[in-house]
mmCIF file of C-alpha atoms in Angstrom:
data_model
loop_
_atom_site.group_PDB
_atom_site.id
_atom_site.type_symbol
_atom_site.label_atom_id
_atom_site.label_comp_id
_atom_site.label_asym_id
_atom_site.label_seq_id
_atom_site.Cartn_x
_atom_site.Cartn_y
_atom_site.Cartn_z
ATOM 1 C CA MET A 28 -65.289 -76.045 5.120
ATOM 2 C CA LYS A 29 -63.655 -74.297 7.961
ATOM 3 C CA GLU A 30 -65.748 -72.204 10.042
ATOM 4 C CA ASP A 31 -64.450 -68.152 10.278
ATOM 5 C CA TYR A 32 -63.772 -67.722 13.932
ATOM 6 C CA SER A 33 -62.670 -64.589 13.181
ATOM 7 C CA ASN A 34 -66.378 -63.134 13.976
ATOM 8 C CA TYR A 35 -66.862 -65.352 17.709
ATOM 9 C CA THR A 36 -66.070 -63.484 20.246
ATOM 10 C CA ASP A 37 -63.046 -64.309 23.198
ATOM 11 C CA GLU A 38 -66.184 -66.241 25.475
ATOM 12 C CA ASN A 39 -67.429 -68.127 22.839
ATOM 13 C CA LEU A 40 -63.621 -69.787 21.352
ATOM 14 C CA ILE A 41 -62.995 -70.088 25.346
ATOM 15 C CA LYS A 42 -65.874 -72.074 25.593
ATOM 16 C CA ILE A 43 -65.404 -74.222 22.529
ATOM 17 C CA MET A 44 -61.681 -75.197 23.728
ATOM 18 C CA ASN A 45 -63.686 -76.175 26.898
ATOM 19 C CA GLU A 46 -66.256 -77.978 25.607
ATOM 20 C CA GLY A 47 -64.515 -79.756 22.321
ATOM 21 C CA LEU A 48 -63.468 -83.298 21.623
ATOM 22 C CA ASP A 49 -59.276 -83.868 21.852
ATOM 23 C CA LEU A 50 -59.917 -84.881 18.352
ATOM 24 C CA ASP A 51 -62.456 -82.721 17.009
ATOM 25 C CA GLU A 52 -60.434 -81.138 13.609
ATOM 26 C CA GLU A 53 -61.758 -77.387 14.753
ATOM 27 C CA MET A 54 -60.146 -77.196 17.838
ATOM 28 C CA PHE A 55 -57.188 -76.047 15.218
ATOM 29 C CA PHE A 56 -58.712 -73.152 14.096
ATOM 30 C CA VAL A 57 -60.287 -72.128 17.181
ATOM 31 C CA LEU A 58 -56.593 -72.523 18.638
ATOM 32 C CA LEU A 59 -55.525 -70.347 16.548
ATOM 33 C CA GLU A 60 -57.786 -67.938 16.762
ATOM 34 C CA ILE A 61 -57.020 -66.833 19.727
ATOM 35 C CA GLY A 62 -53.542 -67.269 19.498
ATOM 36 C CA LYS A 63 -54.106 -64.567 17.112
ATOM 37 C CA ARG A 64 -55.657 -62.375 19.302
ATOM 38 C CA ASN A 65 -52.636 -63.117 21.743
ATOM 39 C CA HIS A 66 -55.368 -63.668 24.305
ATOM 40 C CA PRO A 67 -54.497 -64.114 27.512
ATOM 41 C CA LYS A 68 -55.715 -67.816 28.182
ATOM 42 C CA THR A 69 -53.681 -68.658 24.941
ATOM 43 C CA LYS A 70 -50.720 -70.587 27.061
ATOM 44 C CA GLU A 71 -52.835 -71.770 29.119
ATOM 45 C CA LEU A 72 -55.252 -73.335 26.307
ATOM 46 C CA CYS A 73 -51.778 -74.455 24.499
ATOM 47 C CA LEU A 74 -50.412 -76.381 26.977
ATOM 48 C CA GLU A 75 -53.999 -78.331 27.947
ATOM 49 C CA ALA A 76 -53.937 -78.877 24.418
ATOM 50 C CA LEU A 77 -50.123 -80.226 24.240
ATOM 51 C CA ASN A 78 -50.922 -82.775 27.517
ATOM 52 C CA ARG A 79 -54.701 -83.626 26.595
ATOM 53 C CA ASP A 80 -53.531 -84.851 22.800
ATOM 54 C CA LEU A 81 -49.239 -85.238 23.066
ATOM 55 C CA GLY A 82 -50.261 -89.206 22.012
ATOM 56 C CA PHE A 83 -53.407 -89.262 19.899
ATOM 57 C CA ASP A 84 -52.615 -86.494 17.999
ATOM 58 C CA GLU A 85 -49.620 -85.227 16.298
ATOM 59 C CA TYR A 86 -51.460 -82.776 14.267
ATOM 60 C CA PHE A 87 -53.246 -81.052 16.829
ATOM 61 C CA VAL A 88 -50.070 -81.049 18.818
ATOM 62 C CA SER A 89 -47.872 -79.044 16.442
ATOM 63 C CA SER A 90 -50.595 -76.674 15.733
ATOM 64 C CA ALA A 91 -50.169 -75.734 19.412
ATOM 65 C CA LEU A 92 -46.697 -75.634 19.847
ATOM 66 C CA SER A 93 -46.601 -73.729 16.789
ATOM 67 C CA THR A 94 -49.261 -71.201 18.620
ATOM 68 C CA LEU A 95 -47.437 -70.823 22.024
ATOM 69 C CA TYR A 96 -44.238 -70.689 20.227
ATOM 70 C CA PHE A 97 -45.494 -67.197 18.564
ATOM 71 C CA TYR A 98 -47.438 -66.523 21.660
ATOM 72 C CA ASP A 99 -44.863 -67.601 24.377
ATOM 73 C CA GLU A 100 -41.369 -68.672 22.883
ATOM 74 C CA ASP A 101 -40.312 -69.331 26.316
ATOM 75 C CA ALA A 102 -42.784 -71.773 27.090
ATOM 76 C CA ALA A 103 -42.932 -73.313 23.784
ATOM 77 C CA LEU A 104 -39.607 -74.259 24.765
ATOM 78 C CA ASP A 105 -39.717 -75.567 27.746
ATOM 79 C CA TYR A 106 -43.085 -77.798 26.805
ATOM 80 C CA ALA A 107 -40.667 -79.279 23.974
ATOM 81 C CA LYS A 108 -37.711 -79.389 25.700
ATOM 82 C CA GLN A 109 -39.584 -81.825 28.529
ATOM 83 C CA ASN A 110 -41.770 -83.157 25.632
ATOM 84 C CA TYR A 111 -39.453 -83.871 22.747
ATOM 85 C CA LYS A 112 -38.795 -87.802 22.856
ATOM 86 C CA LYS A 113 -42.752 -88.540 23.111
ATOM 87 C CA PHE A 114 -43.176 -86.378 19.867
ATOM 88 C CA HIS A 115 -44.344 -88.165 16.347
ATOM 89 C CA VAL A 116 -42.663 -87.400 13.845
ATOM 90 C CA HIS A 117 -44.630 -84.524 12.775
ATOM 91 C CA SER A 118 -44.313 -83.145 15.721
ATOM 92 C CA LEU A 119 -41.007 -83.093 15.518
ATOM 93 C CA GLY A 120 -40.724 -81.561 12.470
ATOM 94 C CA SER A 121 -42.929 -78.379 13.356
ATOM 95 C CA ILE A 122 -40.126 -76.986 15.757
ATOM 96 C CA VAL A 123 -37.201 -77.379 13.218
ATOM 97 C CA SER A 124 -39.824 -75.014 11.109
ATOM 98 C CA LEU A 125 -40.485 -73.234 13.459
ATOM 99 C CA LEU A 126 -36.641 -72.531 14.923
ATOM 100 C CA SER A 127 -35.043 -72.812 10.718
ATOM 101 C CA MET A 128 -37.381 -69.500 10.907
ATOM 102 C CA ASP A 129 -35.544 -67.973 13.324
ATOM 103 C CA SER A 130 -31.958 -68.582 11.755
ATOM 104 C CA GLY A 131 -31.419 -65.367 10.874
ATOM 105 C CA GLU A 132 -31.985 -63.688 14.631
ATOM 106 C CA GLU A 133 -28.502 -62.737 15.353
ATOM 107 C CA ILE A 134 -28.671 -63.291 19.502
ATOM 108 C CA GLN A 135 -30.076 -66.227 20.248
ATOM 109 C CA THR A 136 -31.659 -67.162 24.034
ATOM 110 C CA LEU A 137 -29.259 -68.841 26.099
ATOM 111 C CA LYS A 138 -32.593 -71.015 26.638
ATOM 112 C CA LYS A 139 -32.756 -71.620 22.712
ATOM 113 C CA ARG A 140 -29.626 -72.318 22.333
ATOM 114 C CA GLU A 141 -29.593 -75.026 24.409
ATOM 115 C CA PHE A 142 -32.653 -76.292 22.888
ATOM 116 C CA ILE A 143 -31.486 -76.149 19.424
ATOM 117 C CA LYS A 144 -27.998 -78.841 20.656
ATOM 118 C CA ILE A 145 -30.296 -80.927 22.375
ATOM 119 C CA MET A 146 -32.707 -81.390 18.827
ATOM 120 C CA LYS A 147 -29.626 -81.187 16.506
ATOM 121 C CA ASP A 148 -28.583 -85.097 19.156
ATOM 122 C CA HIS A 149 -31.702 -85.980 19.097
ATOM 123 C CA LEU A 150 -32.110 -85.806 15.413
ATOM 124 C CA LYS A 151 -29.335 -87.776 14.439
ATOM 125 C CA THR A 152 -30.797 -90.689 16.800
ATOM 126 C CA LEU A 153 -33.730 -91.097 14.025
ATOM 127 C CA LYS A 154 -34.038 -93.483 12.183
ATOM 128 C CA LYS A 155 -33.679 -92.313 8.035
ATOM 129 C CA LYS A 156 -37.054 -92.463 6.939
ATOM 130 C CA ASP A 157 -37.999 -90.826 9.673
ATOM 131 C CA ILE A 158 -35.099 -87.960 8.661
ATOM 132 C CA GLU A 159 -37.064 -88.060 5.617
ATOM 133 C CA GLU A 160 -40.658 -86.133 6.875
ATOM 134 C CA ILE A 161 -38.869 -83.169 8.314
ATOM 135 C CA PHE A 162 -39.151 -81.272 6.243
ATOM 136 C CA ASP A 163 -37.205 -78.199 6.988
ATOM 137 C CA TYR A 164 -34.382 -81.431 8.752
ATOM 138 C CA ASP A 165 -31.494 -79.826 6.567
ATOM 139 C CA ASN A 166 -31.963 -76.438 6.162
ATOM 140 C CA PHE A 167 -32.328 -76.803 9.779
ATOM 141 C CA MET A 168 -28.551 -78.659 10.242
ATOM 142 C CA LYS A 169 -27.062 -76.376 7.993
ATOM 143 C CA VAL A 170 -27.606 -73.100 10.076
ATOM 144 C CA TYR A 171 -27.165 -74.881 12.908
ATOM 145 C CA LYS A 172 -23.830 -76.307 12.557
ATOM 146 C CA ASN A 173 -22.203 -74.484 15.013
ATOM 147 C CA VAL A 174 -24.236 -74.768 17.554
#
């Protein structure tokens, strides 16, 4: 059963993150709680988690990337742009979903538009079985057809 981290102090949450095992399932929830609070260390902790777990745990990478995206979209886009080729299909699916959620924005930042183009080109190189695992693939390609 998932622990309720909403009652923990910021200091305790950060201690748990710093002392947590790389692949400890609870780190998902601790990082999510830190992000919900807009704690000043959110970006730093997300980037540490992403850099530590990129090759090991695609679910934690997806979770950390989502938390970072909602906390600091530019930092998440920068990280994704540098690492998308290393992402597991599940992590690719997460970034596609995040970008798809923002598809209704009238004005996309230049950085986001550039990354959407890169991502579209990259997705076209994937095997059919990998594309089938990306939940929002069709919607992403449709809404960004002119990018």
